[in-house]
GROMACS .gro file of C-alpha atoms in nm:
model
  386
    1MET     CA    1   2.928   0.461  -2.933
    2ALA     CA    2   2.966   0.285  -2.599
    3ASN     CA    3   2.839  -0.063  -2.549
    4THR     CA    4   2.603  -0.020  -2.255
    5SER     CA    5   2.406  -0.290  -2.078
    6VAL     CA    6   2.070  -0.295  -1.901
    7VAL     CA    7   1.951  -0.357  -1.548
    8TRP     CA    8   1.604  -0.407  -1.404
    9LYS     CA    9   1.475  -0.162  -1.142
   10ASN     CA   10   1.120  -0.179  -1.008
   11GLN     CA   11   1.012  -0.399  -1.298
   12THR     CA   12   1.155  -0.154  -1.550
   13LYS     CA   13   1.443  -0.217  -1.788
   14LEU     CA   14   1.702   0.061  -1.762
   15ARG     CA   15   2.022   0.129  -1.956
   16THR     CA   16   2.349   0.163  -1.766
   17GLY     CA   17   2.602   0.438  -1.834
   18TYR     CA   18   2.961   0.522  -1.745
   19THR     CA   19   3.116   0.762  -1.496
   20THR     CA   20   3.311   1.085  -1.531
   21GLY     CA   21   3.607   0.881  -1.410
   22SER     CA   22   3.574   0.647  -1.707
   23CYS     CA   23   3.545   0.946  -1.939
   24ALA     CA   24   3.861   1.106  -1.799
   25ALA     CA   25   4.058   0.781  -1.818
   26ALA     CA   26   3.942   0.708  -2.173
   27ALA     CA   27   4.021   1.062  -2.290
   28ALA     CA   28   4.368   1.042  -2.134
   29LYS     CA   29   4.428   0.703  -2.292
   30ALA     CA   30   4.322   0.823  -2.637
   31ALA     CA   31   4.530   1.141  -2.613
   32THR     CA   32   4.836   0.945  -2.502
   33HIS     CA   33   4.798   0.698  -2.786
   34MET     CA   34   4.775   0.978  -3.041
   35LEU     CA   35   5.073   1.161  -2.886
   36VAL     CA   36   5.308   0.861  -2.894
   37SER     CA   37   5.188   0.702  -3.218
   38GLY     CA   38   5.116   1.007  -3.431
   39GLU     CA   39   4.792   0.857  -3.559
   40VAL     CA   40   4.445   0.996  -3.502
   41ILE     CA   41   4.187   0.760  -3.352
   42LYS     CA   42   3.811   0.813  -3.339
   43GLU     CA   43   3.732   0.536  -3.088
   44VAL     CA   44   3.905   0.413  -2.772
   45SER     CA   45   3.841   0.108  -2.556
   46LEU     CA   46   3.859   0.106  -2.177
   47VAL     CA   47   3.822  -0.177  -1.926
   48THR     CA   48   3.648  -0.042  -1.616
   49PRO     CA   49   3.712  -0.158  -1.257
   50ALA     CA   50   3.386  -0.355  -1.294
   51ASP     CA   51   3.564  -0.552  -1.569
   52ILE     CA   52   3.330  -0.415  -1.836
   53ARG     CA   53   3.492  -0.305  -2.160
   54LEU     CA   54   3.366   0.020  -2.308
   55TYR     CA   55   3.413   0.138  -2.666
   56LEU     CA   56   3.389   0.516  -2.661
   57GLU     CA   57   3.383   0.778  -2.935
   58VAL     CA   58   3.670   1.028  -2.922
   59GLU     CA   59   3.559   1.388  -2.983
   60ASP     CA   60   3.714   1.733  -3.035
   61ILE     CA   61   4.066   1.611  -3.113
   62VAL     CA   62   4.345   1.871  -3.117
   63LYS     CA   63   4.686   1.737  -3.220
   64GLU     CA   64   4.999   1.953  -3.198
   65ASN     CA   65   5.371   1.875  -3.195
   66ASN     CA   66   5.404   1.868  -2.819
   67TYR     CA   67   5.055   1.770  -2.699
   68VAL     CA   68   4.725   1.607  -2.791
   69SER     CA   69   4.386   1.684  -2.636
   70CYS     CA   70   4.049   1.517  -2.686
   71ALA     CA   71   3.718   1.457  -2.511
   72ILE     CA   72   3.479   1.178  -2.420
   73ARG     CA   73   3.108   1.251  -2.385
   74LYS     CA   74   2.950   1.134  -2.060
   75ASP     CA   75   2.658   0.894  -2.097
   76SER     CA   76   2.465   0.830  -1.776
   77GLY     CA   77   2.232   0.577  -1.935
   78ASP     CA   78   1.886   0.605  -1.783
   79ASP     CA   79   2.015   0.759  -1.460
   80PRO     CA   80   1.887   1.118  -1.403
   81ASP     CA   81   2.238   1.262  -1.375
   82VAL     CA   82   2.303   1.634  -1.437
   83THR     CA   83   2.643   1.548  -1.588
   84ASN     CA   84   2.486   1.343  -1.867
   85GLY     CA   85   2.612   1.458  -2.206
   86ILE     CA   86   2.901   1.672  -2.084
   87LEU     CA   87   3.242   1.652  -2.248
   88VAL     CA   88   3.532   1.546  -2.025
   89TYR     CA   89   3.865   1.655  -2.172
   90ALA     CA   90   4.221   1.533  -2.133
   91ARG     CA   91   4.539   1.693  -2.265
   92VAL     CA   92   4.858   1.487  -2.258
   93THR     CA   93   5.198   1.656  -2.291
   94PHE     CA   94   5.551   1.515  -2.266
   95ALA     CA   95   5.704   1.630  -1.939
   96GLN     CA   96   6.041   1.795  -1.900
   97ASP     CA   97   6.348   1.569  -1.925
   98ASP     CA   98   6.423   1.596  -1.554
   99VAL     CA   99   6.090   1.442  -1.463
  100VAL     CA  100   6.112   1.078  -1.358
  101LYS     CA  101   6.073   0.849  -1.656
  102SER     CA  102   5.727   0.700  -1.708
  103LYS     CA  103   5.582   0.923  -1.436
  104VAL     CA  104   5.227   1.048  -1.493
  105ILE     CA  105   5.169   1.395  -1.348
  106LEU     CA  106   4.795   1.448  -1.308
  107GLU     CA  107   4.654   1.801  -1.306
  108ALA     CA  108   4.305   1.950  -1.299
  109GLY     CA  109   4.189   2.247  -1.502
  110GLU     CA  110   3.870   2.437  -1.574
  111GLY     CA  111   3.548   2.296  -1.433
  112ILE     CA  112   3.707   2.051  -1.188
  113GLY     CA  113   3.621   2.135  -0.829
  114ARG     CA  114   3.866   2.195  -0.547
  115VAL     CA  115   3.828   2.055  -0.196
  116THR     CA  116   3.777   2.323   0.071
  117GLN     CA  117   3.673   2.117   0.374
  118LYS     CA  118   3.798   1.816   0.564
  119GLY     CA  119   3.619   1.483   0.540
  120LEU     CA  120   3.657   1.405   0.170
  121GLU     CA  121   3.893   1.160   0.002
  122GLN     CA  122   4.130   1.439  -0.102
  123SER     CA  123   4.311   1.696   0.110
  124ILE     CA  124   4.202   2.059   0.128
  125GLY     CA  125   4.316   2.238  -0.186
  126ASP     CA  126   4.337   1.923  -0.398
  127PRO     CA  127   4.130   1.877  -0.713
  128ALA     CA  128   3.816   1.668  -0.670
  129ILE     CA  129   3.938   1.368  -0.867
  130ASN     CA  130   3.863   1.059  -0.660
  131PRO     CA  131   4.121   0.783  -0.598
  132VAL     CA  132   3.976   0.522  -0.837
  133PRO     CA  133   3.960   0.762  -1.136
  134ARG     CA  134   4.314   0.879  -1.053
  135ARG     CA  135   4.432   0.521  -1.070
  136MET     CA  136   4.236   0.453  -1.388
  137ILE     CA  137   4.389   0.757  -1.560
  138ARG     CA  138   4.744   0.672  -1.458
  139GLU     CA  139   4.714   0.305  -1.549
  140ALA     CA  140   4.560   0.382  -1.889
  141VAL     CA  141   4.833   0.635  -1.975
  142LYS     CA  142   5.119   0.414  -1.853
  143ALA     CA  143   4.987   0.120  -2.056
  144GLU     CA  144   4.993   0.329  -2.375
  145LEU     CA  145   5.347   0.453  -2.303
  146GLN     CA  146   5.471   0.101  -2.238
  147LYS     CA  147   5.297  -0.038  -2.546
  148ALA     CA  148   5.474   0.223  -2.760
  149GLY     CA  149   5.808   0.169  -2.588
  150VAL     CA  150   5.818   0.532  -2.474
  151ASP     CA  151   6.020   0.586  -2.156
  152ARG     CA  152   5.921   0.944  -2.076
  153GLY     CA  153   5.708   1.119  -1.820
  154VAL     CA  154   5.388   1.294  -1.922
  155GLN     CA  155   5.158   1.560  -1.783
  156VAL     CA  156   4.785   1.488  -1.799
  157MET     CA  157   4.539   1.775  -1.763
  158ILE     CA  158   4.170   1.692  -1.706
  159TRP     CA  159   3.904   1.960  -1.750
  160VAL     CA  160   3.531   2.005  -1.807
  161PRO     CA  161   3.432   2.333  -1.979
  162ASP     CA  162   3.083   2.349  -1.825
  163GLY     CA  163   3.184   2.202  -1.492
  164ALA     CA  164   3.153   2.514  -1.276
  165GLU     CA  165   2.794   2.577  -1.384
  166ILE     CA  166   2.690   2.211  -1.364
  167ALA     CA  167   2.837   2.178  -1.015
  168LYS     CA  168   2.576   2.423  -0.882
  169LYS     CA  169   2.314   2.154  -0.945
  170THR     CA  170   2.505   1.885  -0.754
  171PHE     CA  171   2.585   1.810  -0.390
  172ASN     CA  172   2.934   1.961  -0.432
  173PRO     CA  173   2.864   2.300  -0.270
  174LYS     CA  174   2.728   2.124   0.040
  175LEU     CA  175   3.030   1.893   0.050
  176GLY     CA  176   3.283   2.174   0.040
  177ILE     CA  177   3.386   2.127  -0.323
  178GLU     CA  178   3.402   2.457  -0.507
  179GLY     CA  179   3.453   2.567  -0.865
  180GLY     CA  180   3.344   2.259  -1.053
  181ILE     CA  181   3.231   1.900  -1.061
  182SER     CA  182   3.402   1.592  -0.918
  183ILE     CA  183   3.558   1.317  -1.126
  184LEU     CA  184   3.392   1.016  -0.971
  185GLY     CA  185   3.337   0.643  -0.992
  186THR     CA  186   3.442   0.327  -0.814
  187THR     CA  187   3.327   0.076  -1.076
  188GLY     CA  188   3.344   0.302  -1.381
  189ILE     CA  189   2.980   0.219  -1.455
  190VAL     CA  190   2.668   0.422  -1.372
  191GLU     CA  191   2.387   0.201  -1.250
  192PRO     CA  192   2.051   0.377  -1.305
  193MET     CA  193   1.867   0.491  -0.995
  194SER     CA  194   2.141   0.352  -0.774
  195GLU     CA  195   2.045   0.361  -0.408
  196LYS     CA  196   2.405   0.300  -0.309
  197ALA     CA  197   2.520   0.610  -0.495
  198LEU     CA  198   2.268   0.820  -0.300
  199THR     CA  199   2.342   0.667   0.041
  200ASP     CA  200   2.716   0.706  -0.022
  201THR     CA  201   2.659   1.076  -0.088
  202ILE     CA  202   2.457   1.109   0.233
  203PHE     CA  203   2.741   0.945   0.425
  204VAL     CA  204   2.999   1.182   0.276
  205GLU     CA  205   2.783   1.485   0.355
  206MET     CA  206   2.758   1.382   0.720
  207LYS     CA  207   3.129   1.296   0.730
  208VAL     CA  208   3.215   1.647   0.613
  209ARG     CA  209   2.996   1.793   0.890
  210ARG     CA  210   3.161   1.567   1.150
  211GLU     CA  211   3.520   1.641   1.051
  212ASN     CA  212   3.454   2.013   1.048
  213GLY     CA  213   3.337   2.023   1.410
  214MET     CA  214   2.964   1.948   1.375
  215ASP     CA  215   2.921   1.640   1.596
  216TYR     CA  216   2.550   1.726   1.630
  217CYS     CA  217   2.336   1.801   1.323
  218TYR     CA  218   1.985   1.808   1.184
  219VAL     CA  219   1.863   1.544   0.941
  220VAL     CA  220   1.586   1.627   0.695
  221PRO     CA  221   1.436   1.417   0.415
  222GLY     CA  222   1.439   1.701   0.163
  223ASN     CA  223   1.342   2.060   0.086
  224TYR     CA  224   1.025   2.055   0.299
  225GLY     CA  225   1.237   1.982   0.605
  226SER     CA  226   1.504   2.238   0.511
  227ASP     CA  227   1.243   2.509   0.458
  228PHE     CA  228   1.069   2.426   0.785
  229LEU     CA  229   1.399   2.444   0.973
  230HIS     CA  230   1.467   2.791   0.843
  231ASP     CA  231   1.125   2.949   0.798
  232THR     CA  232   0.935   2.810   1.097
  233LEU     CA  233   1.190   2.697   1.355
  234GLY     CA  234   1.446   2.966   1.276
  235TYR     CA  235   1.727   2.711   1.268
  236GLN     CA  236   2.021   2.714   1.028
  237GLU     CA  237   1.944   2.473   0.747
  238ASP     CA  238   2.310   2.454   0.647
  239ALA     CA  239   2.360   2.244   0.961
  240ALA     CA  240   2.133   1.977   0.811
  241VAL     CA  241   2.205   1.659   0.619
  242LYS     CA  242   1.946   1.547   0.365
  243CYS     CA  243   1.861   1.179   0.399
  244SER     CA  244   1.589   1.140   0.132
  245ASN     CA  245   1.399   0.824   0.234
  246TYR     CA  246   1.696   0.658   0.404
  247VAL     CA  247   1.632   0.733   0.770
  248GLY     CA  248   1.774   0.403   0.891
  249GLU     CA  249   2.089   0.439   0.683
  250VAL     CA  250   2.154   0.792   0.804
  251ILE     CA  251   2.122   0.678   1.165
  252ASP     CA  252   2.371   0.400   1.092
  253ASP     CA  253   2.602   0.657   0.930
  254ALA     CA  254   2.583   0.878   1.239
  255VAL     CA  255   2.678   0.585   1.463
  256ARG     CA  256   2.961   0.481   1.228
  257LEU     CA  257   3.100   0.836   1.223
  258GLN     CA  258   3.070   0.864   1.602
  259MET     CA  259   2.837   1.161   1.585
  260LYS     CA  260   2.709   1.264   1.925
  261GLY     CA  261   2.355   1.345   1.825
  262ILE     CA  262   2.111   1.403   1.541
  263LEU     CA  263   1.768   1.566   1.528
  264LEU     CA  264   1.536   1.452   1.249
  265VAL     CA  265   1.290   1.712   1.120
  266GLY     CA  266   1.034   1.594   0.869
  267HIS     CA  267   0.685   1.611   0.725
  268ILE     CA  268   0.422   1.374   0.858
  269GLY     CA  269   0.382   1.218   0.514
  270LYS     CA  270   0.716   1.044   0.562
  271PHE     CA  271   0.781   1.053   0.935
  272ILE     CA  272   0.452   0.896   1.043
  273LYS     CA  273   0.600   0.571   0.911
  274LEU     CA  274   0.873   0.585   1.175
  275ALA     CA  275   0.606   0.514   1.437
  276ALA     CA  276   0.588   0.162   1.294
  277GLY     CA  277   0.964   0.122   1.272
  278ILE     CA  278   0.965   0.177   0.894
  279MET     CA  279   1.312   0.324   0.835
  280ASN     CA  280   1.297   0.351   0.455
  281THR     CA  281   1.008   0.587   0.397
  282HIS     CA  282   0.971   0.542   0.022
  283SER     CA  283   0.623   0.425  -0.076
  284ARG     CA  284   0.776   0.134  -0.269
  285GLN     CA  285   0.910  -0.008   0.058
  286ALA     CA  286   0.604   0.043   0.277
  287ASP     CA  287   0.315   0.276   0.337
  288GLY     CA  288   0.118   0.215   0.655
  289ARG     CA  289   0.041   0.586   0.709
  290MET     CA  290  -0.332   0.543   0.760
  291GLU     CA  291  -0.296   0.217   0.950
  292ILE     CA  292  -0.066   0.391   1.199
  293LEU     CA  293  -0.294   0.691   1.241
  294ALA     CA  294  -0.600   0.468   1.271
  295ALA     CA  295  -0.436   0.255   1.542
  296HIS     CA  296  -0.337   0.558   1.747
  297ALA     CA  297  -0.680   0.714   1.695
  298ALA     CA  298  -0.835   0.397   1.832
  299MET     CA  299  -0.607   0.418   2.139
  300ALA     CA  300  -0.723   0.777   2.187
  301GLY     CA  301  -1.088   0.666   2.193
  302GLY     CA  302  -1.178   0.736   1.833
  303SER     CA  303  -1.504   0.591   1.706
  304ARG     CA  304  -1.533   0.301   1.465
  305GLU     CA  305  -1.669   0.545   1.209
  306LEU     CA  306  -1.359   0.764   1.247
  307ILE     CA  307  -1.125   0.466   1.209
  308CYS     CA  308  -1.300   0.365   0.888
  309GLN     CA  309  -1.279   0.722   0.757
  310LEU     CA  310  -0.909   0.739   0.835
  311MET     CA  311  -0.847   0.417   0.647
  312GLU     CA  312  -1.015   0.569   0.343
  313CYS     CA  313  -0.796   0.881   0.344
  314ILE     CA  314  -0.545   0.928   0.064
  315THR     CA  315  -0.336   1.203   0.226
  316THR     CA  316  -0.214   1.269   0.578
  317THR     CA  317  -0.358   1.621   0.546
  318ALA     CA  318  -0.708   1.477   0.517
  319ALA     CA  319  -0.643   1.241   0.807
  320LEU     CA  320  -0.521   1.523   1.029
  321GLU     CA  321  -0.837   1.722   0.956
  322LEU     CA  322  -1.047   1.427   1.071
  323LEU     CA  323  -0.846   1.390   1.391
  324LYS     CA  324  -0.871   1.762   1.461
  325LYS     CA  325  -1.247   1.760   1.400
  326GLU     CA  326  -1.282   1.463   1.637
  327GLY     CA  327  -1.086   1.652   1.902
  328ILE     CA  328  -0.815   1.388   1.949
  329LEU     CA  329  -0.532   1.521   1.732
  330LYS     CA  330  -0.313   1.612   2.031
  331GLU     CA  331  -0.357   1.272   2.196
  332VAL     CA  332  -0.283   1.088   1.871
  333MET     CA  333   0.032   1.287   1.801
  334SER     CA  334   0.151   1.231   2.157
  335THR     CA  335   0.143   0.852   2.131
  336VAL     CA  336   0.279   0.862   1.775
  337MET     CA  337   0.585   1.056   1.892
  338ILE     CA  338   0.640   0.811   2.178
  339LYS     CA  339   0.656   0.525   1.926
  340ILE     CA  340   0.879   0.725   1.690
  341GLU     CA  341   1.122   0.791   1.974
  342GLU     CA  342   1.119   0.426   2.073
  343HIS     CA  343   1.205   0.306   1.724
  344LEU     CA  344   1.468   0.573   1.661
  345LYS     CA  345   1.649   0.496   1.987
  346HIS     CA  346   1.636   0.125   1.915
  347ARG     CA  347   1.804   0.182   1.577
  348ALA     CA  348   2.059   0.429   1.718
  349GLY     CA  349   2.167   0.225   2.019
  350ASP     CA  350   2.325   0.376   2.328
  351GLY     CA  351   2.602   0.583   2.170
  352LEU     CA  352   2.394   0.835   1.974
  353GLU     CA  353   2.151   1.095   2.105
  354ILE     CA  354   1.853   1.110   1.873
  355GLY     CA  355   1.524   1.292   1.846
  356ALA     CA  356   1.260   1.402   1.598
  357VAL     CA  357   1.025   1.687   1.513
  358MET     CA  358   0.725   1.610   1.291
  359PHE     CA  359   0.522   1.877   1.115
  360SER     CA  360   0.264   1.943   0.847
  361LYS     CA  361   0.255   2.245   0.618
  362GLU     CA  362  -0.099   2.331   0.729
  363MET     CA  363  -0.070   2.275   1.105
  364GLY     CA  364   0.296   2.335   1.179
  365ILE     CA  365   0.462   2.129   1.451
  366LEU     CA  366   0.260   1.819   1.528
  367GLY     CA  367   0.490   1.663   1.783
  368LYS     CA  368   0.841   1.635   1.925
  369THR     CA  369   1.028   1.358   2.097
  370SER     CA  370   1.145   1.419   2.453
  371ASP     CA  371   1.500   1.522   2.358
  372ALA     CA  372   1.415   1.735   2.053
  373ASP     CA  373   1.453   2.081   2.206
  374ARG     CA  374   1.775   1.991   2.389
  375LEU     CA  375   1.926   1.848   2.070
  376ALA     CA  376   1.831   2.162   1.875
  377GLN     CA  377   2.012   2.376   2.132
  378LYS     CA  378   2.324   2.163   2.105
  379ILE     CA  379   2.322   2.182   1.726
  380GLN     CA  380   2.282   2.557   1.730
  381SER     CA  381   2.568   2.599   1.979
  382ARG     CA  382   2.796   2.373   1.769
  383LYS     CA  383   2.709   2.570   1.457
  384LYS     CA  384   2.808   2.899   1.621
  385ASN     CA  385   3.149   2.758   1.712
  386VAL     CA  386   3.231   2.615   1.367
   0.00000   0.00000   0.00000
């Protein structure tokens, strides 16, 4: 079993795990050791880039005269990772005599995705094994060869039997990685509920769009926004990047990638917070929904009774019904969108065109910023040319 540690997130103790990259490197190390030594081992140790030593159980060992294969089971700790529990395999074979001595030839087999679009860390056609795991695998194999005094090249095949099916539940299809999962990890350790892991994925998704000709795109928090794009606005949701709660970060990503423009499309439950400059819309960070609506209702001439009722609302749906009943919904949404536009443009700076569309499921479009329609036209025209 691996020796995992714990971290604290939101006052909860969570167990860390280890990446598919660590699994691949450990499996390759174990297979190499068994190939050069002739002995069978049931546990292998691996020092991750985070300088944490793992002790991992070696499974499904197959030992033949010219190769050894084995697997390491992925443990994501308390992170809700769809790859948790999968087996990552490595097969190590002595290379032909004409191969450079001590060279490690890395190959990818079943269940490892292939890159089909520009913008990722590998070239089009390459297997989706990221640079750090590649280095980990090669270093682990070379260390075992050197320790045994073996001066021969080897071929290392990495594969994941269930990878193609699991990949359908990941971001890979949207990133242009087809046929399997990615072998990932920069530290070798999975930190539960890692915000950085999510924001890194958002960045990569936008980078893929940018490098494939989409210098304008939609940004949606999640499925509500995607569905609204397609079902109500008639826009192509595959031109959208999902930002979850990280509106500020995705704007920063767009500036960093030199995007020309983005149009945010989101439900009032999250986007109303933008009117107060709240750029992380998760409820843990800030709420303020009713305070914002109450302030704008007051500016629109709402009564003291209405303001008090708004402050008692639990959902934005209930608040919208009150504003509609009072006859000031349009005025409130108008000033809300002005503030949203102000805060978005302040975050984006001068180099990025930015706009927003806010909606509710019951009432449809509630408001748009001044540039929203123009940005939508530009996105649609870019999409047709890609």
